[in-house]
CSV table of C-alpha atoms and ligand atoms in Angstrom, one decimal:
chain,number,residue,atom,x,y,z
A,1,MET,CA,-7.8,54.7,22.9
A,2,LYS,CA,-6.5,54.8,19.5
A,3,PRO,CA,-7.5,51.8,17.3
A,4,VAL,CA,-5.0,49.2,16.6
A,5,LYS,CA,-4.0,49.0,13.3
A,6,VAL,CA,-3.9,45.6,11.0
A,7,GLY,CA,-2.8,44.9,7.6
A,8,ILE,CA,-4.6,41.9,5.9
A,9,CYS,CA,-2.2,40.0,3.6
A,10,GLY,CA,-4.5,38.1,1.0
A,11,LEU,CA,-7.9,38.9,0.3
A,12,GLY,CA,-9.2,35.4,-1.0
A,13,THR,CA,-11.8,33.5,1.0
A,14,VAL,CA,-10.6,33.8,4.2
A,15,GLY,CA,-9.1,37.3,4.0
A,16,GLY,CA,-12.6,38.4,2.5
A,17,GLY,CA,-14.4,36.7,5.3
A,18,THR,CA,-12.1,38.5,7.8
A,19,PHE,CA,-12.2,41.9,6.3
A,20,ASN,CA,-16.3,42.0,6.0
A,21,VAL,CA,-16.7,40.5,9.7
A,22,LEU,CA,-14.3,43.1,11.1
A,23,GLN,CA,-16.5,45.8,9.5
A,24,ARG,CA,-19.9,44.4,10.2
A,25,ASN,CA,-19.1,43.5,13.9
A,26,ALA,CA,-16.6,46.7,14.5
A,27,GLU,CA,-18.3,47.9,17.6
A,28,GLU,CA,-19.1,44.5,19.1
A,29,ILE,CA,-15.4,43.3,18.4
A,30,ALA,CA,-13.8,46.9,19.8
A,31,ARG,CA,-16.0,46.3,23.1
A,32,ARG,CA,-14.2,43.0,23.7
A,33,ALA,CA,-10.7,44.1,22.4
A,34,GLY,CA,-11.1,47.2,24.7
A,35,ARG,CA,-10.0,49.2,21.5
A,36,GLY,CA,-11.0,49.6,17.8
A,37,ILE,CA,-9.4,47.5,15.3
A,38,GLU,CA,-8.8,49.4,12.0
A,39,VAL,CA,-7.6,47.6,8.7
A,40,ALA,CA,-4.9,50.2,7.7
A,41,GLN,CA,-3.6,48.3,4.7
A,42,ILE,CA,-4.5,45.4,2.3
A,43,ALA,CA,-2.1,43.4,0.3
A,44,MET,CA,-3.7,41.5,-2.6
A,45,ARG,CA,-3.1,40.3,-6.1
A,46,SER,CA,-6.9,40.6,-7.3
A,47,SER,CA,-10.1,42.2,-6.0
A,48,ASN,CA,-12.8,40.4,-4.0
A,49,PRO,CA,-16.2,40.8,-5.2
A,50,ASN,CA,-17.5,40.1,-1.8
A,51,CYS,CA,-15.6,42.8,-0.1
A,52,GLN,CA,-16.6,46.6,-0.3
A,53,ILE,CA,-13.5,48.3,0.3
A,54,THR,CA,-13.6,52.1,0.4
A,55,GLY,CA,-10.5,54.2,1.7
A,56,THR,CA,-8.5,51.3,3.0
A,57,PRO,CA,-4.8,51.5,1.2
A,58,ILE,CA,-4.2,48.6,-1.2
A,59,THR,CA,-1.1,47.3,-2.3
A,60,ASN,CA,0.1,44.1,-4.1
A,61,ASP,CA,3.3,43.8,-2.5
A,62,VAL,CA,2.8,41.8,1.1
A,63,PHE,CA,6.1,43.0,2.3
A,64,ALA,CA,4.9,46.5,2.1
A,65,VAL,CA,2.5,45.4,5.1
A,66,ALA,CA,5.2,43.7,6.9
A,67,THR,CA,7.5,46.9,6.9
A,68,ASN,CA,5.0,49.6,7.3
A,69,PRO,CA,5.5,51.5,10.3
A,70,GLU,CA,1.7,52.2,10.9
A,71,ILE,CA,0.9,48.5,11.4
A,72,ASP,CA,0.8,46.7,14.7
A,73,ILE,CA,-0.4,43.2,13.5
A,74,VAL,CA,-0.1,41.8,10.3
A,75,ILE,CA,-2.6,39.1,9.3
A,76,GLU,CA,-1.1,36.4,7.0
A,77,LEU,CA,-3.7,34.9,4.7
A,78,ILE,CA,-1.9,34.2,1.6
A,79,GLY,CA,-1.2,30.5,2.1
A,80,GLY,CA,1.8,28.2,1.1
A,81,TYR,CA,5.2,27.9,2.6
A,82,THR,CA,7.5,30.2,0.9
A,83,VAL,CA,6.5,33.7,0.6
A,84,ALA,CA,4.2,33.0,3.4
A,85,ARG,CA,7.4,32.2,5.7
A,86,GLU,CA,9.6,35.1,4.6
A,87,LEU,CA,6.3,37.5,5.2
A,88,VAL,CA,5.9,36.3,8.9
A,89,LEU,CA,9.6,36.3,9.7
A,90,LYS,CA,9.8,39.8,8.0
A,91,SER,CA,6.7,40.9,9.9
A,92,ILE,CA,8.5,39.6,13.3
A,93,ASP,CA,11.6,41.3,12.5
A,94,ASN,CA,9.8,44.5,12.2
A,95,GLY,CA,8.2,44.0,15.6
A,96,LYS,CA,4.7,43.2,14.4
A,97,HIS,CA,2.5,40.7,16.2
A,98,VAL,CA,1.3,38.1,13.4
A,99,VAL,CA,-2.2,36.2,13.0
A,100,THR,CA,-2.2,33.4,10.6
A,101,ALA,CA,-4.7,30.9,9.3
A,102,ASN,CA,-1.6,28.9,7.5
A,103,LYS,CA,-1.7,25.3,8.9
A,104,ALA,CA,1.2,24.2,6.4
A,105,LEU,CA,3.3,27.2,7.5
A,106,ILE,CA,2.8,26.4,11.3
A,107,ALA,CA,3.1,22.7,10.7
A,108,VAL,CA,6.4,22.8,8.8
A,109,HIS,CA,8.2,26.1,9.9
A,110,GLY,CA,6.5,27.0,13.2
A,111,ASN,CA,9.5,25.8,15.4
A,112,GLU,CA,11.5,28.5,13.6
A,113,ILE,CA,8.8,31.2,13.6
A,114,PHE,CA,8.0,30.6,17.3
A,115,ALA,CA,11.5,31.0,18.1
A,116,LYS,CA,12.0,34.1,16.1
A,117,ALA,CA,8.7,35.5,17.7
A,118,ARG,CA,10.1,34.8,21.2
A,119,GLU,CA,13.2,36.5,20.4
A,120,LYS,CA,11.3,39.6,19.6
A,121,GLY,CA,8.6,39.5,22.1
A,122,VAL,CA,5.9,39.3,19.7
A,123,ILE,CA,2.8,36.8,19.4
A,124,VAL,CA,2.1,34.6,16.6
A,125,ALA,CA,-1.5,33.5,16.8
A,126,PHE,CA,-2.9,30.4,14.7
A,127,GLU,CA,-6.4,29.4,15.8
A,128,ALA,CA,-7.6,29.4,12.4
A,129,ALA,CA,-5.1,26.9,11.3
A,130,VAL,CA,-6.9,24.0,12.6
A,131,ALA,CA,-10.6,23.3,12.3
A,132,GLY,CA,-11.9,26.5,10.8
A,133,GLY,CA,-14.3,28.3,13.1
A,134,ILE,CA,-13.8,25.8,16.1
A,135,PRO,CA,-11.9,27.5,19.0
A,136,VAL,CA,-10.1,24.2,19.6
A,137,ILE,CA,-6.4,25.6,19.9
A,138,LYS,CA,-7.7,27.6,22.7
A,139,ALA,CA,-9.6,24.9,24.2
A,140,ILE,CA,-6.6,22.6,24.4
A,141,ARG,CA,-4.0,25.2,25.2
A,142,GLU,CA,-5.9,27.1,27.9
A,143,GLY,CA,-9.4,25.0,28.8
A,144,LEU,CA,-7.8,21.8,29.3
A,145,SER,CA,-4.3,22.9,30.9
A,146,ALA,CA,-4.9,20.9,34.0
A,147,ASN,CA,-4.8,17.6,32.1
A,148,ARG,CA,-2.4,15.0,30.8
A,149,ILE,CA,-3.9,14.6,27.6
A,150,ASN,CA,-4.1,10.8,26.3
A,151,TRP,CA,-5.2,11.4,22.9
A,152,VAL,CA,-6.7,13.7,20.4
A,153,ALA,CA,-9.1,12.5,17.4
A,154,GLY,CA,-10.6,14.5,14.9
A,155,ILE,CA,-12.4,15.1,11.4
A,156,ILE,CA,-10.2,18.2,10.6
A,157,ASN,CA,-10.5,18.2,6.8
A,158,GLY,CA,-14.0,19.8,5.6
A,159,THR,CA,-13.4,19.1,1.9
A,160,GLY,CA,-12.6,15.6,2.7
A,161,ASN,CA,-15.5,15.2,5.1
A,162,PHE,CA,-17.8,16.8,2.6
A,163,ILE,CA,-16.8,14.5,-0.3
A,164,LEU,CA,-17.3,11.2,2.2
A,165,THR,CA,-20.9,12.5,3.2
A,166,GLU,CA,-22.0,13.2,-0.3
A,167,MET,CA,-20.6,10.1,-1.9
A,168,ARG,CA,-22.3,7.9,1.1
A,169,GLU,CA,-25.7,10.1,1.4
A,170,LYS,CA,-26.2,10.7,-2.3
A,171,GLY,CA,-24.1,8.4,-4.4
A,172,ARG,CA,-22.3,11.3,-6.0
A,173,THR,CA,-19.1,10.6,-7.6
A,174,PHE,CA,-15.8,11.9,-6.0
A,175,PRO,CA,-14.7,14.4,-9.0
A,176,ASP,CA,-18.3,16.1,-8.7
A,177,VAL,CA,-18.2,16.5,-5.1
A,178,LEU,CA,-14.5,17.9,-5.3
A,179,ALA,CA,-15.6,20.5,-7.9
A,180,GLU,CA,-18.4,21.8,-5.5
A,181,ALA,CA,-16.0,21.9,-2.5
A,182,GLN,CA,-13.6,24.1,-4.7
A,183,ALA,CA,-16.5,26.3,-5.9
A,184,LEU,CA,-17.5,26.8,-2.1
A,185,GLY,CA,-13.8,27.9,-1.1
A,186,TYR,CA,-13.2,24.9,1.1
A,187,ALA,CA,-10.7,23.0,-0.7
A,188,GLU,CA,-7.0,24.0,-0.8
A,189,ALA,CA,-5.4,25.7,-3.9
A,190,ASP,CA,-3.9,22.1,-4.4
A,191,PRO,CA,-7.0,19.9,-3.4
A,192,THR,CA,-4.7,16.7,-3.3
A,193,PHE,CA,-3.7,18.4,-0.1
A,194,ASP,CA,-7.2,17.7,1.2
A,195,VAL,CA,-7.8,14.3,-0.4
A,196,GLU,CA,-4.4,12.8,0.1
A,197,GLY,CA,-4.8,13.7,4.0
A,198,ILE,CA,-1.8,16.4,3.9
A,199,ASP,CA,-4.0,19.3,5.0
A,200,ALA,CA,-5.2,17.0,7.8
A,201,ALA,CA,-1.8,15.9,8.8
A,202,HIS,CA,-0.9,19.7,9.0
A,203,LYS,CA,-3.5,20.4,11.7
A,204,LEU,CA,-2.9,17.1,13.5
A,205,THR,CA,0.8,18.0,13.9
A,206,ILE,CA,-0.2,21.3,15.4
A,207,LEU,CA,-2.8,19.8,17.7
A,208,ALA,CA,-0.3,17.2,18.9
A,209,SER,CA,2.1,19.8,19.6
A,210,ILE,CA,-0.3,21.7,21.8
A,211,ALA,CA,-1.6,18.7,23.5
A,212,PHE,CA,1.7,16.9,24.5
A,213,GLY,CA,4.2,19.8,24.4
A,214,ILE,CA,6.2,18.5,21.7
A,215,PRO,CA,8.0,20.4,19.0
A,216,LEU,CA,6.2,20.7,15.5
A,217,GLN,CA,7.1,17.5,13.3
A,218,PHE,CA,5.0,17.3,10.4
A,219,ASP,CA,7.6,15.0,8.5
A,220,LYS,CA,7.0,12.2,11.0
A,221,ALA,CA,3.0,12.1,10.6
A,222,TYR,CA,1.7,8.9,8.6
A,223,THR,CA,-0.6,10.3,6.0
A,224,GLU,CA,-3.1,8.3,4.0
A,225,GLY,CA,-5.8,10.0,2.2
A,226,ILE,CA,-9.4,8.9,1.0
A,227,THR,CA,-8.9,8.3,-2.7
A,228,GLN,CA,-8.7,4.4,-2.4
A,229,LEU,CA,-11.8,4.1,-0.5
A,230,THR,CA,-14.6,2.1,-2.3
A,231,THR,CA,-18.3,2.3,-2.0
A,232,ALA,CA,-18.2,-1.5,-1.3
A,233,ASP,CA,-16.0,-0.8,2.0
A,234,VAL,CA,-18.4,2.1,3.1
A,235,ASN,CA,-21.5,-0.3,2.7
A,236,TYR,CA,-20.0,-3.1,4.5
A,237,ALA,CA,-18.8,-1.0,7.2
A,238,GLU,CA,-22.3,0.3,7.4
A,239,ALA,CA,-23.7,-3.4,7.7
A,240,LEU,CA,-21.0,-4.0,10.6
A,241,GLY,CA,-22.4,-0.8,12.4
A,242,TYR,CA,-19.8,1.6,11.5
A,243,ARG,CA,-19.1,4.7,9.4
A,244,ILE,CA,-15.8,5.5,7.7
A,245,LYS,CA,-14.4,8.9,8.6
A,246,HIS,CA,-11.1,10.5,7.6
A,247,LEU,CA,-9.8,10.8,11.0
A,248,GLY,CA,-6.5,12.5,12.4
A,249,VAL,CA,-5.3,10.5,15.5
A,250,ALA,CA,-2.5,11.6,18.0
A,251,ARG,CA,-2.1,9.3,21.0
A,252,SER,CA,0.4,9.4,23.8
A,253,THR,CA,1.7,6.0,24.6
A,254,ALA,CA,4.4,4.7,27.0
A,255,ASN,CA,7.0,4.1,23.9
A,256,GLY,CA,6.1,7.3,22.0
A,257,ILE,CA,3.4,9.4,20.1
A,258,GLU,CA,1.3,8.1,17.3
A,259,LEU,CA,0.7,10.9,14.9
A,260,ARG,CA,-1.3,9.4,12.0
A,261,VAL,CA,-4.1,10.3,9.5
A,262,HIS,CA,-6.2,7.6,7.6
A,263,PRO,CA,-9.7,6.4,6.8
A,264,THR,CA,-11.0,5.1,9.9
A,265,LEU,CA,-14.2,2.8,10.8
A,266,ILE,CA,-15.8,4.4,13.8
A,267,PRO,CA,-18.8,3.0,15.4
A,268,ALA,CA,-21.9,4.5,14.0
A,269,ASP,CA,-23.6,5.6,17.4
A,270,ARG,CA,-20.5,7.9,18.3
A,271,LEU,CA,-21.3,11.6,18.0
A,272,ILE,CA,-18.1,12.1,15.9
A,273,ALA,CA,-19.3,9.2,13.5
A,274,ASN,CA,-22.4,11.5,12.8
A,275,VAL,CA,-20.3,14.7,11.7
A,276,ASN,CA,-21.1,15.3,8.1
A,277,GLY,CA,-20.7,17.5,5.2
A,278,VAL,CA,-18.0,20.5,6.0
A,279,MET,CA,-18.4,20.1,9.5
A,280,ASN,CA,-15.0,19.4,11.6
A,281,ALA,CA,-15.0,17.8,15.2
A,282,VAL,CA,-12.2,17.2,17.4
A,283,MET,CA,-12.4,14.7,20.3
A,284,VAL,CA,-9.8,15.3,23.2
A,285,ASN,CA,-9.2,12.7,26.0
A,286,GLY,CA,-7.8,14.0,29.2
A,287,ASP,CA,-7.1,12.4,32.4
A,288,ALA,CA,-9.2,14.9,34.4
A,289,ALA,CA,-11.9,16.2,32.0
A,290,GLY,CA,-12.4,12.6,30.2
A,291,SER,CA,-13.4,13.0,26.7
A,292,THR,CA,-14.6,16.2,25.2
A,293,LEU,CA,-15.7,17.1,21.7
A,294,PHE,CA,-15.7,20.1,19.8
A,295,TYR,CA,-17.7,20.5,16.7
A,296,GLY,CA,-18.3,23.3,14.1
A,297,ALA,CA,-17.6,24.4,10.5
A,298,GLY,CA,-14.3,23.3,9.8
A,299,ALA,CA,-13.8,25.7,6.4
A,300,GLY,CA,-15.6,28.4,4.8
A,301,MET,CA,-15.2,32.3,4.5
A,302,GLU,CA,-16.7,33.4,7.6
A,303,PRO,CA,-16.2,30.4,10.3
A,304,THR,CA,-12.5,30.8,9.5
A,305,ALA,CA,-12.8,34.6,9.7
A,306,SER,CA,-14.2,34.0,13.2
A,307,SER,CA,-11.1,32.4,14.3
A,308,VAL,CA,-8.9,34.9,12.7
A,309,ILE,CA,-10.4,37.8,14.6
A,310,ALA,CA,-10.5,35.9,17.8
A,311,ASP,CA,-7.0,35.7,17.5
A,312,LEU,CA,-6.7,39.4,16.9
A,313,VAL,CA,-8.8,40.3,19.6
A,314,ASP,CA,-6.7,37.9,21.8
A,315,VAL,CA,-3.5,40.0,20.6
A,316,VAL,CA,-5.0,43.3,21.3
A,317,ARG,CA,-5.8,42.5,24.9
A,318,ALA,CA,-2.2,40.9,25.5
A,319,MET,CA,0.0,43.1,23.2
A,320,THR,CA,0.9,45.3,26.2
A,321,SER,CA,1.5,42.5,28.6
A,322,ASP,CA,5.2,41.2,29.5
A,323,PRO,CA,5.9,38.5,27.1
A,324,GLU,CA,6.9,36.1,29.7
A,325,ASN,CA,3.4,36.3,30.9
A,326,ARG,CA,1.6,35.3,27.7
A,327,VAL,CA,0.2,31.9,26.7
A,328,PRO,CA,3.1,30.0,25.2
A,329,HIS,CA,3.0,29.3,21.5
A,330,LEU,CA,2.8,25.7,21.7
A,331,ALA,CA,0.8,25.6,25.3
A,332,PHE,CA,3.8,24.3,27.0
A,333,GLN,CA,6.7,26.8,28.2
A,334,PRO,CA,9.4,26.5,25.2
A,335,ASP,CA,11.9,25.1,27.5
A,336,SER,CA,9.8,22.3,28.7
A,337,LEU,CA,9.0,20.7,25.5
A,338,SER,CA,9.2,17.1,25.8
A,339,ALA,CA,11.4,14.7,23.4
A,340,HIS,CA,9.1,11.9,23.7
A,341,PRO,CA,9.6,10.5,20.0
A,342,ILE,CA,7.0,10.2,17.2
A,343,LEU,CA,6.2,6.5,16.7
A,344,PRO,CA,6.7,5.1,13.0
A,345,ILE,CA,3.3,3.9,11.7
A,346,GLU,CA,4.7,0.1,12.1
A,347,ALA,CA,4.7,0.6,15.8
A,348,CYS,CA,1.2,2.2,16.2
A,349,GLU,CA,-1.5,0.3,17.3
A,350,SER,CA,-4.9,-0.3,16.2
A,351,ALA,CA,-7.9,-2.3,15.7
A,352,TYR,CA,-8.6,-3.5,11.7
A,353,TYR,CA,-11.0,-4.0,9.3
A,354,LEU,CA,-10.0,-6.4,6.7
A,355,ARG,CA,-11.6,-7.3,3.2
A,356,ILE,CA,-10.3,-10.4,1.7
A,357,GLN,CA,-11.3,-11.7,-1.8
A,358,ALA,CA,-11.3,-15.3,-1.8
A,359,LYS,CA,-11.9,-18.3,-4.0
A,360,ASP,CA,-14.9,-20.3,-2.7
A,361,HIS,CA,-13.1,-23.2,-1.5
A,362,PRO,CA,-13.2,-25.4,1.6
A,363,GLY,CA,-10.8,-24.6,4.2
A,364,VAL,CA,-10.0,-20.7,3.2
A,365,LEU,CA,-11.3,-19.2,6.3
A,366,ALA,CA,-9.4,-21.8,8.5
A,367,GLN,CA,-6.3,-20.6,6.6
A,368,VAL,CA,-7.2,-17.0,7.2
A,369,ALA,CA,-7.8,-17.5,10.8
A,370,SER,CA,-4.6,-19.6,11.4
A,371,ILE,CA,-2.4,-16.7,9.7
A,372,LEU,CA,-3.9,-14.5,11.9
A,373,SER,CA,-3.7,-16.3,15.2
A,374,GLU,CA,-0.3,-17.3,14.7
A,375,ARG,CA,0.7,-13.6,14.9
A,376,GLY,CA,-1.4,-13.1,18.1
A,377,ILE,CA,-4.1,-11.2,16.1
A,378,ASN,CA,-7.6,-11.8,18.0
A,379,ILE,CA,-10.5,-11.9,15.3
A,380,GLU,CA,-13.7,-9.9,16.8
A,381,SER,CA,-16.3,-10.9,13.7
A,382,ILE,CA,-16.3,-12.1,10.6
A,383,MET,CA,-18.8,-11.6,7.9
A,384,GLN,CA,-18.9,-13.6,4.7
A,385,LYS,CA,-20.8,-12.3,1.6
A,386,GLU,CA,-22.3,-14.6,-1.0
A,387,VAL,CA,-20.2,-15.5,-4.0
A,388,GLU,CA,-19.9,-12.2,-6.4
A,389,GLU,CA,-21.4,-13.3,-9.8
A,390,GLN,CA,-18.8,-11.4,-11.8
A,391,ASP,CA,-15.7,-13.0,-10.7
A,392,GLY,CA,-16.8,-16.0,-8.4
A,393,LEU,CA,-14.9,-14.7,-5.4
A,394,VAL,CA,-16.1,-14.6,-1.9
A,395,PRO,CA,-15.6,-11.4,0.2
A,396,MET,CA,-14.5,-11.9,3.5
A,397,ILE,CA,-14.7,-9.0,6.0
A,398,LEU,CA,-13.1,-9.2,9.3
A,399,LEU,CA,-12.9,-7.2,12.2
A,400,THR,CA,-9.8,-7.7,14.5
A,401,HIS,CA,-9.0,-6.5,18.1
A,402,ARG,CA,-6.1,-4.0,18.6
A,403,VAL,CA,-2.6,-5.1,17.1
A,404,VAL,CA,0.6,-3.3,16.4
A,405,GLU,CA,0.9,-2.6,12.6
A,406,GLN,CA,3.9,-4.2,12.1
A,407,HIS,CA,2.2,-7.6,13.0
A,408,MET,CA,-0.7,-7.0,10.8
A,409,ASN,CA,1.5,-5.9,8.1
A,410,ASP,CA,3.2,-9.5,8.3
A,411,ALA,CA,-0.3,-11.2,8.5
A,412,ILE,CA,-1.4,-9.4,5.3
A,413,THR,CA,1.7,-10.2,3.6
A,414,ALA,CA,1.1,-14.2,4.5
A,415,LEU,CA,-2.6,-13.9,3.5
A,416,GLU,CA,-1.8,-12.5,0.0
A,417,ALA,CA,0.4,-15.0,-0.6
A,418,LEU,CA,-2.3,-17.8,0.0
A,419,GLN,CA,-3.3,-19.5,-3.4
A,420,ASP,CA,-7.2,-18.7,-2.7
A,421,VAL,CA,-6.5,-15.3,-1.9
A,422,ILE,CA,-7.0,-12.9,-5.0
A,423,GLY,CA,-5.5,-9.5,-5.2
A,424,SER,CA,-4.6,-7.1,-2.3
A,425,VAL,CA,-6.2,-7.6,1.1
A,426,VAL,CA,-7.9,-4.2,2.0
A,427,ARG,CA,-7.4,-2.8,5.5
A,428,ILE,CA,-8.7,0.1,7.1
A,429,ARG,CA,-8.2,0.9,10.9
A,430,VAL,CA,-10.6,1.1,13.4
A,431,GLU,CA,-11.0,3.3,16.4
A,432,GLN,CA,-13.6,3.0,19.2
A,433,LEU,CA,-12.9,6.5,20.6
A,434,ASN,CA,-14.3,5.5,24.0
B,1,HSE,N1,-9.2,22.7,2.8
B,1,HSE,C1,-9.3,22.9,4.5
B,1,HSE,C2,-10.4,21.9,4.6
B,1,HSE,C3,-9.7,24.2,4.5
B,1,HSE,O1,-11.3,21.4,3.8
B,1,HSE,O2,-10.9,21.5,5.6
B,1,HSE,C4,-9.8,24.8,6.1
B,1,HSE,O3,-8.5,24.3,6.5
């Protein structure tokens, strides 16, 4: 059988990894796909010193790949929303299947792209968009298709996890670790996407859609990054038996779907609390399978290439099949997507870690306890530290039971209004994940 011809658009970290693994494992991949996969064209702006390209036609115009009649599958690895969207839509219009690692594109423009792909009977595959080398899209979309999924929770940004790990374990500074993550090719072109949680929110949006069968709704995701975290909170959390991780949580409730990304205290003995460095992990809780955990490298050249190529193999296997019989893009049949709403963060529910800086006066603790109890907030534990020498304030650390966020917002406003409470109350959500 003639080889399938693919065009790679973008030869950066992931594009270079994809090219190299396709060459190195060509025989093994062909045995799996049933046909050879030939890179017939590469579009790139500048050469990649990690790749030895001999004989493959090169262009600097990505649209030349989208319109090249020889090409069966376009691999979009240029990133961003604008040119990438145009490239993918043009490729689909020209009857090409598409493989992409672009989470921003799928999270923001996926509904439009999938509608166009259905119209044209082509596949758009995006395993590499979430959690690098972990085949979690396939696991949820196919392996767990018997389940009503209750929740998904994941460490889904390698750069953020790398930064938190290095800061906690080695006491390194935030900018120093971020610079290393950039040099290693983990970070986004704009690293604020990593540290402000936007990248994780893109990925969570995709996970929630395939877990619950809802349209992609990135604009409704609540996003909080790691830039405000302090060493003090990391240490207090440890003393309470928790680790702080940057977590994406998507939970189905009777009222709607929680879709939120934020720093989170997780009990230190959970497997996911021990996922360190650039590694990612996604927990999925389904009514039949219970909890499953998917772990692996969340970023990097070849781990991400592994997912891109797995998609390529899937496309090659399915490209001659009737489009009606393919796995739906968002796991559920497009006419069966649910309108269950995404909840605003104020309606989401979680337990909380609070750190209050108070004057060392009698009765402060009683006032704090009374504000919380008036709003139905149950305190699980309190830790009061010794007076801090530099400002004479007492840090009070509380863990609460689960409460609706709006009630906690009201309580924090009342706490901050107390005369003996100084500055803002630090609040970090807590998830038990059991
Ligand atoms: N910047 C992303 C991360 C790359 O650090 O996880 C992989 O999506």
